[in-house]
Short mmCIF file of C-alpha atoms and ligand atoms in Angstrom, two decimals:
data_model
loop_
_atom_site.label_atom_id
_atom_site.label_comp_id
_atom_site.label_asym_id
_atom_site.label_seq_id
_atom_site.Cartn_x
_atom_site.Cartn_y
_atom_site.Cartn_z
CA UNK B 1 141.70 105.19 99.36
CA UNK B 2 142.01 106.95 96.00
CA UNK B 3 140.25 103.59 94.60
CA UNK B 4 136.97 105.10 92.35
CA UNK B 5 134.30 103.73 94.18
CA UNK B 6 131.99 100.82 93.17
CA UNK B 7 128.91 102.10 93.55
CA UNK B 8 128.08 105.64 94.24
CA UNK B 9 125.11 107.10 95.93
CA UNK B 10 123.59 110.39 94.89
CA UNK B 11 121.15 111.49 98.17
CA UNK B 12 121.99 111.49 101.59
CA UNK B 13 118.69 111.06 102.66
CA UNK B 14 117.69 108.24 105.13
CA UNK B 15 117.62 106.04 101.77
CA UNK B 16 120.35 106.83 100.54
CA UNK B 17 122.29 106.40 104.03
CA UNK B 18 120.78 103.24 104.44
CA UNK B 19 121.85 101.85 100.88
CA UNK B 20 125.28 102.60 101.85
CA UNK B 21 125.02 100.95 105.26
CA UNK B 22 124.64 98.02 103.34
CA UNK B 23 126.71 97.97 101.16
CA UNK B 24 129.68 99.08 102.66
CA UNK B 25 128.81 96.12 104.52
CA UNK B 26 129.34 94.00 101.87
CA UNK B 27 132.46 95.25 101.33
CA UNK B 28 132.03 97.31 97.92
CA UNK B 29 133.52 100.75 98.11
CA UNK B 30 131.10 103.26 98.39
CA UNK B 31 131.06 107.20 98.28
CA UNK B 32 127.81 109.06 99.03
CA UNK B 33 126.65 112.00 97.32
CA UNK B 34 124.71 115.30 98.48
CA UNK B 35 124.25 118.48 97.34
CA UNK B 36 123.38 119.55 101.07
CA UNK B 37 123.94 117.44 103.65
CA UNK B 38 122.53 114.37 105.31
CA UNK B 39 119.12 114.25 105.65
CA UNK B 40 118.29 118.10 104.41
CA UNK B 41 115.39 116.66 102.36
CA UNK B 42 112.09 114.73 103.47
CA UNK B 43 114.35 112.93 105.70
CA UNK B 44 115.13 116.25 108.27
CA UNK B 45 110.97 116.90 107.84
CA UNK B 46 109.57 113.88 109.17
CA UNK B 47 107.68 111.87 111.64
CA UNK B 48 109.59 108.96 111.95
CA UNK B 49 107.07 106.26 112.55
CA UNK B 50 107.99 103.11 111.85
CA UNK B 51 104.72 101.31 110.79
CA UNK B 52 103.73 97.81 109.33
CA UNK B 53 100.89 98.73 106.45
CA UNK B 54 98.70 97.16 104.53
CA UNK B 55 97.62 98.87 101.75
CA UNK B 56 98.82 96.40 99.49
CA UNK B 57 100.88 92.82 99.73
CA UNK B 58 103.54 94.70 98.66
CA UNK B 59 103.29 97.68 101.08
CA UNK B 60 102.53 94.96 103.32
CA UNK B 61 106.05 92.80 102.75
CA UNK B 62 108.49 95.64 102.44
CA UNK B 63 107.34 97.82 105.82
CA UNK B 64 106.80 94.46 107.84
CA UNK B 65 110.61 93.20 106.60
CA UNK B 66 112.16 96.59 107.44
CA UNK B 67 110.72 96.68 110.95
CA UNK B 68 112.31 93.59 111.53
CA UNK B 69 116.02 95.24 110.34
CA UNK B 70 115.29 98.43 112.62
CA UNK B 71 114.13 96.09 115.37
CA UNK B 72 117.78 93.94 114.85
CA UNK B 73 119.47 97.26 114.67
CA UNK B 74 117.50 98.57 117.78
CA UNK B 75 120.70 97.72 120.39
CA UNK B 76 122.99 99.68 118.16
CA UNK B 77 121.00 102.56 117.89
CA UNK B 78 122.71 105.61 119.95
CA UNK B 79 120.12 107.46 122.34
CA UNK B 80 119.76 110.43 120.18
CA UNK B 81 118.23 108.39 117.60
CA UNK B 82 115.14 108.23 120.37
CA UNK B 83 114.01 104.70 119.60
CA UNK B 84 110.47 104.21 121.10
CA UNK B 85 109.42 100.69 120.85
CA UNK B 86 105.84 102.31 121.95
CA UNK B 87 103.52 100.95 119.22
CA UNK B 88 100.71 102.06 117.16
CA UNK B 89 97.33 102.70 118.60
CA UNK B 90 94.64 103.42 115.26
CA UNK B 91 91.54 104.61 116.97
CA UNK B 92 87.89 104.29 114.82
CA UNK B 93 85.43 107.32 115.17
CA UNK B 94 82.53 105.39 114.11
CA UNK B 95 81.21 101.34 113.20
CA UNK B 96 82.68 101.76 109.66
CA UNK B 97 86.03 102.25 111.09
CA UNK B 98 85.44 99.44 113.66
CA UNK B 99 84.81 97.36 110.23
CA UNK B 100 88.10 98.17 108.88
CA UNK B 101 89.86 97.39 112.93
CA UNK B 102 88.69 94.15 112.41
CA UNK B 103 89.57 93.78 109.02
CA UNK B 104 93.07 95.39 109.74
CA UNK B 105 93.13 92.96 112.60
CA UNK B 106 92.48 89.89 110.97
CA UNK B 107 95.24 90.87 107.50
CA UNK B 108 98.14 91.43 110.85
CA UNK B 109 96.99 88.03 112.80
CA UNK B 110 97.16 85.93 109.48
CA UNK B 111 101.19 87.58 108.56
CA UNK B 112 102.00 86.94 112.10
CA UNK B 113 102.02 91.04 113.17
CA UNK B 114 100.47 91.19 116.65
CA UNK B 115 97.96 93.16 117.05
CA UNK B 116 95.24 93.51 119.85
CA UNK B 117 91.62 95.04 119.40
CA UNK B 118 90.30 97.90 122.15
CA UNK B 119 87.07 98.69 122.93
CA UNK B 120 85.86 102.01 123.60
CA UNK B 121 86.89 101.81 127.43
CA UNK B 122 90.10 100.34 126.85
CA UNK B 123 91.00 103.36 124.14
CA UNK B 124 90.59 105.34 126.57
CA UNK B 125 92.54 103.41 128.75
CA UNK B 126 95.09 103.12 126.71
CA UNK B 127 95.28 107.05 125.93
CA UNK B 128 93.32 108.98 128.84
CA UNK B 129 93.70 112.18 126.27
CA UNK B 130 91.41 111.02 123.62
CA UNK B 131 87.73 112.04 123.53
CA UNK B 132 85.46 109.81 124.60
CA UNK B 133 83.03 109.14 122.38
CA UNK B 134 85.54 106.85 120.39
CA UNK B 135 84.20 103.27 119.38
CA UNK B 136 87.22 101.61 119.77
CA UNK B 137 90.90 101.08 118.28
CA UNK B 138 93.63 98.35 117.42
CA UNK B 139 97.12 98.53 119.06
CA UNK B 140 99.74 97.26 117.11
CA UNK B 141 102.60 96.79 119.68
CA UNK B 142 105.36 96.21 117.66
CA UNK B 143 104.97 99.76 115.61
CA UNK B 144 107.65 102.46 116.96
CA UNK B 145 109.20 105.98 116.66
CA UNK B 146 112.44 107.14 116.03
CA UNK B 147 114.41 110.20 115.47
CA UNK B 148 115.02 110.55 111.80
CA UNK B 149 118.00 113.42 111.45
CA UNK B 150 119.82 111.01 113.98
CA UNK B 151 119.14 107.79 112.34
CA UNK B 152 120.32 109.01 108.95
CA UNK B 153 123.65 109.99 110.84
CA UNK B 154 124.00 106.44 112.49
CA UNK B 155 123.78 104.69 109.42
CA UNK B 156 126.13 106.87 107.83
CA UNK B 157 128.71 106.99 110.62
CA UNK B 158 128.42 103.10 110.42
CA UNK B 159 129.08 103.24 106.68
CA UNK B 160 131.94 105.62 107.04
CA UNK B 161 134.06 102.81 109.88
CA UNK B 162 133.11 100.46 106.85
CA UNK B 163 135.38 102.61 104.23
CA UNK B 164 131.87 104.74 102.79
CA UNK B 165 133.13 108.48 101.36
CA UNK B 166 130.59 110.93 102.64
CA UNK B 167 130.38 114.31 99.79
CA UNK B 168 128.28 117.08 101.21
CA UNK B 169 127.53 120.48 99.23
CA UNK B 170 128.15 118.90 95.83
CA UNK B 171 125.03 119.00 93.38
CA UNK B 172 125.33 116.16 91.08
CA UNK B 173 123.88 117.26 87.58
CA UNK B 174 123.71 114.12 85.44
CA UNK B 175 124.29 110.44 86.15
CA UNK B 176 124.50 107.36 83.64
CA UNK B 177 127.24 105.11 81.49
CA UNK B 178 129.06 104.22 84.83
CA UNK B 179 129.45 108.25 85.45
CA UNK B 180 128.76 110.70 88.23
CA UNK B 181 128.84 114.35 86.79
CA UNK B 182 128.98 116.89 89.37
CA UNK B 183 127.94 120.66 88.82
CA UNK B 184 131.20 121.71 89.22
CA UNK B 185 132.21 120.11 86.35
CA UNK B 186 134.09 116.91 88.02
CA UNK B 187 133.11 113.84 86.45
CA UNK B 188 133.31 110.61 88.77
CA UNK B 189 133.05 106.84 87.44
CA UNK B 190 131.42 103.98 89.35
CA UNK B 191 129.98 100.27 88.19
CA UNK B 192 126.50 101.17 89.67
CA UNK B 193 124.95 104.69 90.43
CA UNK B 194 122.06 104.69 92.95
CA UNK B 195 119.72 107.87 92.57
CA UNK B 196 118.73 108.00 96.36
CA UNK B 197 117.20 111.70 95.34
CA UNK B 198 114.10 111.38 96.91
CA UNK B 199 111.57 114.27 95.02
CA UNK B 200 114.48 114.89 92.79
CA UNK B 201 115.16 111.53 91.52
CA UNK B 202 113.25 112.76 87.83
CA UNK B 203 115.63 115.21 87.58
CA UNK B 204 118.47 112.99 86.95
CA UNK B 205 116.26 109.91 85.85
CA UNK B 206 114.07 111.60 83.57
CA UNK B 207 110.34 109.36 82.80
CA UNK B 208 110.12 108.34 86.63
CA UNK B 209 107.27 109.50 88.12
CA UNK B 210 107.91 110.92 91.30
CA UNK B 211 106.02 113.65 92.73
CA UNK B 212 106.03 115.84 95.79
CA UNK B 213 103.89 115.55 98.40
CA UNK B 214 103.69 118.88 101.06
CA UNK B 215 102.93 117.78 104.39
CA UNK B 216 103.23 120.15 107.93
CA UNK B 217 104.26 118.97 111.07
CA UNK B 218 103.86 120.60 114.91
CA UNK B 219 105.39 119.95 117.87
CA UNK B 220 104.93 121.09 121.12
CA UNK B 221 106.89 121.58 124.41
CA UNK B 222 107.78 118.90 126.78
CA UNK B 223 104.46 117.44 128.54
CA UNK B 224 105.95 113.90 129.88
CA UNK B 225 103.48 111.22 129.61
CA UNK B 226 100.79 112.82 127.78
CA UNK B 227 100.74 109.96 124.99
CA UNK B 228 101.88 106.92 124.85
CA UNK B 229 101.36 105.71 121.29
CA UNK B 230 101.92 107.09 118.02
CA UNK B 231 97.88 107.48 117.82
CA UNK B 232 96.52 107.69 114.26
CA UNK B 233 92.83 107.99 113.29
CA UNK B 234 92.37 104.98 110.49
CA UNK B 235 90.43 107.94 108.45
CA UNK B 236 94.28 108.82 108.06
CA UNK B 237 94.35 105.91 105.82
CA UNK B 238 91.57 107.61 103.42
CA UNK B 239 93.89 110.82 103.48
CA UNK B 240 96.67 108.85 102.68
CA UNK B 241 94.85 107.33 99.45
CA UNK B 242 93.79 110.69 97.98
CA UNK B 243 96.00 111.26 94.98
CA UNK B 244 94.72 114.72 94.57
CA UNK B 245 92.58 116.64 97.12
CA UNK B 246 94.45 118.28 99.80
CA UNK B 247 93.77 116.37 103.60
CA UNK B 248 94.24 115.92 107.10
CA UNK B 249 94.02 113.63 109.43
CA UNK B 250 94.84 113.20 112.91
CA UNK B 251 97.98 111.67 113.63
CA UNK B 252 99.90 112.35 116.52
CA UNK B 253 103.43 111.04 118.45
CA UNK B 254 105.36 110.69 121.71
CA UNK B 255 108.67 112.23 121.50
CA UNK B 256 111.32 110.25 123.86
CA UNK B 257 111.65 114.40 125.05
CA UNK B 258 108.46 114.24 126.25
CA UNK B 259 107.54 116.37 123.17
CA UNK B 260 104.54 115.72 121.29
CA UNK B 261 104.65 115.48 117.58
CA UNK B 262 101.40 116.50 115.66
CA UNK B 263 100.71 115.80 112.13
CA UNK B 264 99.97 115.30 109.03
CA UNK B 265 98.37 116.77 106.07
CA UNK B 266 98.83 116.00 102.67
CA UNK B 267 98.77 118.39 99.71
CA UNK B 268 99.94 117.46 95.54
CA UNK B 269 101.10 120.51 93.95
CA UNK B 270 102.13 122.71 96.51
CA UNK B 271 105.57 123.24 95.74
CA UNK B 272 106.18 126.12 97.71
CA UNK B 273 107.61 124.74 101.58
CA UNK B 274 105.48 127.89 103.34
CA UNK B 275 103.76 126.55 105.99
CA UNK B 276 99.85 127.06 104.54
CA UNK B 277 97.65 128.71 107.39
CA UNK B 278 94.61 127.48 106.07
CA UNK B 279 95.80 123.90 106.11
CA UNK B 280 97.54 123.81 109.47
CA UNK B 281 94.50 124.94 110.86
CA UNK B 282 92.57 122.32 109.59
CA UNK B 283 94.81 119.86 110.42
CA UNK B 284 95.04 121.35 114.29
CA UNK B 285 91.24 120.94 114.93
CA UNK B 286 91.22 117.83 113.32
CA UNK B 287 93.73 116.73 116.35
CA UNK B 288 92.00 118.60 118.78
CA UNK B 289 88.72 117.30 117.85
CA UNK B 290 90.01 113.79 119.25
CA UNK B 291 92.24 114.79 121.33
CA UNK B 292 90.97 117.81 123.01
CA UNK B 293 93.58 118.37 125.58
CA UNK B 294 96.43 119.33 122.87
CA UNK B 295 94.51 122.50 122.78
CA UNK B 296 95.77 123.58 125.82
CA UNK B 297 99.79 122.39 124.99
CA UNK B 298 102.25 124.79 123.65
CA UNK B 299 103.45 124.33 120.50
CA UNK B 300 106.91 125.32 119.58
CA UNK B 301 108.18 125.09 115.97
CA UNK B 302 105.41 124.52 113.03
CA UNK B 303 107.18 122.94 109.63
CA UNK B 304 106.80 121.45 106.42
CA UNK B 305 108.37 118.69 104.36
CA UNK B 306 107.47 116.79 100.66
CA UNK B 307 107.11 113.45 100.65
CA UNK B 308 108.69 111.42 97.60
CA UNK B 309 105.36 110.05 95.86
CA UNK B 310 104.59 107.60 93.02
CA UNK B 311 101.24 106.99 91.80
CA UNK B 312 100.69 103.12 93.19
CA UNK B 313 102.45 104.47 96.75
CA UNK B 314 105.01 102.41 96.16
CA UNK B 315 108.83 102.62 96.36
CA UNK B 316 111.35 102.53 92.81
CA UNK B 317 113.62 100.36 94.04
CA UNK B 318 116.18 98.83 90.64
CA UNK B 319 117.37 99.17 87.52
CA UNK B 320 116.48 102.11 85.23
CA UNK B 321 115.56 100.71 82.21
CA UNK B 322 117.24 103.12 79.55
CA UNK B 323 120.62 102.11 81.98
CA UNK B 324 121.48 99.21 83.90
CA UNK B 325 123.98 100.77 85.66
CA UNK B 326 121.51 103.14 86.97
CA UNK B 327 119.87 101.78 90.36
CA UNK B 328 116.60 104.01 91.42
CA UNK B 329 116.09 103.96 94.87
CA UNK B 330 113.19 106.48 95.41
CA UNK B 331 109.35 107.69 95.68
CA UNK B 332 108.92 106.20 99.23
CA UNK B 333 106.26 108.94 99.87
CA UNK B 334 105.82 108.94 103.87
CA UNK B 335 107.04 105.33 104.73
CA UNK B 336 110.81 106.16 103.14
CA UNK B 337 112.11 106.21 107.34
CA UNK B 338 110.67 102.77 108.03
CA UNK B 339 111.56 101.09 104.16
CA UNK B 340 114.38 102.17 104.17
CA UNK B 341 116.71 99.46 105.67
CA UNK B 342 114.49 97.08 103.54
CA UNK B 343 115.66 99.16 100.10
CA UNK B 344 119.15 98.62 101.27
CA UNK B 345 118.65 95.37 101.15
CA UNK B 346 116.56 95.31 97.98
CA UNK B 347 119.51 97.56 96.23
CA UNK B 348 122.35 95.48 97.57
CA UNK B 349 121.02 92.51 96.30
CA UNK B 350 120.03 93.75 92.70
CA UNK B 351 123.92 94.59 92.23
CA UNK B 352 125.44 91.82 93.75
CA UNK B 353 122.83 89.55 91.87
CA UNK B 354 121.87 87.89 94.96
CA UNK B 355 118.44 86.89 95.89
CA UNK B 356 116.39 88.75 98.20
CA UNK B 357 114.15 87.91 101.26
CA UNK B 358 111.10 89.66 99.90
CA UNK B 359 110.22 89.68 95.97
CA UNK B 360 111.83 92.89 94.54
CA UNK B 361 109.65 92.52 91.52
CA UNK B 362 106.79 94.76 92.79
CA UNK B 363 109.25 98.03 93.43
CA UNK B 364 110.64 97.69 89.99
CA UNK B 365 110.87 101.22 87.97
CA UNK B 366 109.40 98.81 84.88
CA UNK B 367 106.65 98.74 86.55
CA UNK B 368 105.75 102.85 85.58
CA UNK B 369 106.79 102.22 82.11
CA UNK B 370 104.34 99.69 81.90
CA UNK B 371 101.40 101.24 82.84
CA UNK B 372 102.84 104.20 80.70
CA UNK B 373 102.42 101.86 77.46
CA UNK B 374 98.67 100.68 78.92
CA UNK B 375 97.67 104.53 79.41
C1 FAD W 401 105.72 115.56 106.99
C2 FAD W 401 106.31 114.21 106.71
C3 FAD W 401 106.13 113.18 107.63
C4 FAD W 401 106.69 111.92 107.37
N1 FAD W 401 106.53 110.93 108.31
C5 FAD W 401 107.07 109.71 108.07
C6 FAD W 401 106.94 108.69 109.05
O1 FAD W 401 106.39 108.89 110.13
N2 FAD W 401 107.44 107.45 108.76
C7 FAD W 401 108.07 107.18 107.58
O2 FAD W 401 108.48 106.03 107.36
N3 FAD W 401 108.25 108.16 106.64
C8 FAD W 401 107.75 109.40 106.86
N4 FAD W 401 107.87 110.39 105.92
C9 FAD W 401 108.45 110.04 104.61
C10 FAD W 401 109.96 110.08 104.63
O3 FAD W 401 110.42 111.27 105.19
C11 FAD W 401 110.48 109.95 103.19
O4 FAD W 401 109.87 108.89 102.51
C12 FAD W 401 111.98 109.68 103.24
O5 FAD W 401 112.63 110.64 104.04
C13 FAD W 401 112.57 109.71 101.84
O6 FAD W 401 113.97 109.58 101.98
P1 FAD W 401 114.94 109.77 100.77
O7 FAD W 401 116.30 109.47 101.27
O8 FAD W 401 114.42 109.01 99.59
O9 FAD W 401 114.78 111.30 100.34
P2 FAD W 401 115.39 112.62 101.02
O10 FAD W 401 115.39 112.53 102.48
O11 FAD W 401 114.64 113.75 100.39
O12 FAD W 401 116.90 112.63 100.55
C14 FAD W 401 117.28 112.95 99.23
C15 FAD W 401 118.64 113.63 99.32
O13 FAD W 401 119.08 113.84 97.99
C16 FAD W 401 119.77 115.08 97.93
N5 FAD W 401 119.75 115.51 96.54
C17 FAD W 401 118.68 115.82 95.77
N6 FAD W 401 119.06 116.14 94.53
C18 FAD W 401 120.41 116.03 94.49
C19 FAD W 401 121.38 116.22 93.48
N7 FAD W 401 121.05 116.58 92.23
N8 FAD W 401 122.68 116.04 93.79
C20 FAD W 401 123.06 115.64 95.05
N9 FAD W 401 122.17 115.45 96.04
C21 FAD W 401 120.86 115.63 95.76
C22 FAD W 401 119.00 115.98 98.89
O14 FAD W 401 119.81 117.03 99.38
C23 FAD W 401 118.58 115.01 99.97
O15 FAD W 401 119.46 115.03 101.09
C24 FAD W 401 107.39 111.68 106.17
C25 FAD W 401 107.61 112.73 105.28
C26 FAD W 401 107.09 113.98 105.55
C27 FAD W 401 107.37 115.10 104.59
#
């Protein structure tokens, strides 16, 4: 018991819960880290969608692979983690959009992701809410939802009956050398330190480029069947991409309560959690524009969260390079709920030095001091 521990995790987050999942499962001795408690940060703020995208082969490999470990993990899951097997339906507003359902399309048939294309008609099938003047969608069936504050729990209660030491309310100040110092002064040693600190991870890895990213969230009172899929306009992909104007896009979810989940927006710079009138009212008549009925729903608690960002929206995941005892798990930016499991995986095998099923080579933190050196 009184063994230091092999590896320890700074973060509670839903990364940093589901790096010590794993690794408790390989039998190291782990001892988790927050300075709040699990899931206070982007974790406690989001949608928890867990999507297969394509924005890149490596967006692409890591979301598709951790899909498959929620989907394996899927009996396990307790009920308040509100798994929702209930897909993904992206709906095009116009023929340029239908371009990029059948290009979407085609990218998911060839990597063996099922995915079905919808007319106008069957859209509005599919979702009776949605306006009508839609051209058509794609439903990606194997897409789902889950409850993140629960899920981070889970996989920390399973890494807990595995031997994991859970720290809340202890802000760790600097990490490196095979040492853990805490603000209070205690210093803690362990082979491998993972930063897991989401937005924070600069602060104790100084040089990574992580920024946060302010998005607001509403959701309304219970209205039982009103949606059926996590609906998301495929402008929301354009929105996504912007690495500096503020956006919305229309994005909504089914909430195993019945509740209905609307989103997102996306501002750099904002550091201040407020929840921005201007921008949540953009980002409601952006939903109610295709989905006119939520205008008439109550909504019940409005609130913000910052998504861990890097620059090429994708994950740190390994060694910092000033310390190879230094693991960086971190800059998910809003995918961190469904890559997680994957990053587990990714971590565990960089320190046991075992290979991994998907190519960890395109999440390496090298990768920013590269393009540092090109700039
Ligand atoms: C509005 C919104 C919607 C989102 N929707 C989705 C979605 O639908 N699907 C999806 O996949 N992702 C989504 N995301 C993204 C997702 O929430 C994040 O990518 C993910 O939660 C990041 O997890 P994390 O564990 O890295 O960070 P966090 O959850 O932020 O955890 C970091 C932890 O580190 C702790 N910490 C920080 N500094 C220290 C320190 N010095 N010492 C000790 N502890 C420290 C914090 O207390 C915190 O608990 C969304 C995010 C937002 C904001």
């Amino acid at each position: 018991m009184n063994k230091p521990a092999e590896v320890v995790i700074v973060g509670a987050g839903i990364v940093g819960a589901a790096c010590a999942l794993e690794l408790a499962t390989e039998g190291l001795r782990v001892q988790v880290i927050d300075e709040s408690f699990p899931g206070a940060g982007s974790t406690g703020a989001a949608m928890g969608h867990i999507v297969v995208m394509d924005d890149s082969e490596a967006q692409f490999a890591i979301t598709r692979y951790s899909q498959i470990l929620w989907d394996d993990l899927r009996d396990q899951l307790p009920s308040a983690v509100e798994f929702d097997p209930c897909g993904t339906l992206w709906v095009a507003a116009d023929e340029d959009e239908m371009g990029e359902v059948r290009r979407k399309f085609n990218y998911y048939r060839e990597r063996g992701v099922n995915a079905e294309i919808l007319d106008s008609q069957q859209v509005r099938e599919a979702e009776p809410h949605l306006r009508s003047s839609l051209v058509g969608g794609l439903r990606v069936p194997g897409d789902s939802v889950l409850y993140p504050p629960c899920a981070v729990g889970f996989l920390l209660q399973k890494a807990r009956e595995l031997g994991a030491r859970i720290i809340q309310g202890k802000p760790v100040s600097a990490i490196g050398r095979g040492s853990v110092r805490l603000a209070d002064g205690t210093t803690l040693s362990a082979g491998f330190i993972v930063n897991a600190t989401g937005q924070s991870a600069p602060k104790l890895t100084p040089g990574i480029n992580v920024k946060p990213r302010k998005g607001h969230l509403v959701i309304t009172d219970r209205y039982p069947n009103f949606l059926h899929h996590q609906v998301v306009e495929l402008g929301y992909l354009k929105s996504a991409h912007s690495l500096t104007a503020d956006s919305v896009a229309f994005n909504v979810q089914p909430r195993k309560t019945g509740q209905i989940l609307i989103g997102s927006s996306r501002q750099y710079g904002a550091e201040n959690s407020a929840v921005d009138e201007s921008i949540l009212t953009r980002m409601l008549q952006r939903a109610f524009q295709f989905m006119p009925d939520l205008g008439f729903l109550s909504a019940i608690r409005v609130w913000t969260g910052f998504r861990p960002a890097t620059p090429d929206k994708l994950p740190l995941i390994g060694p910092s390079l000033e310390d190879p005892s230094v693991l960086i798990a971190a800059g998910h930016e809003g995918l961190g709920i469904t890559t997680s499991l994957a990053t587990g995986k990714l971590v565990s095998s960089q320190i046991l030095g075992q290979r991994a099923a998907i190519p960890t080579q395109p999440y390496l933190p090298s990768r920013q001091m590269t393009a540092e050196a090109h700039v």
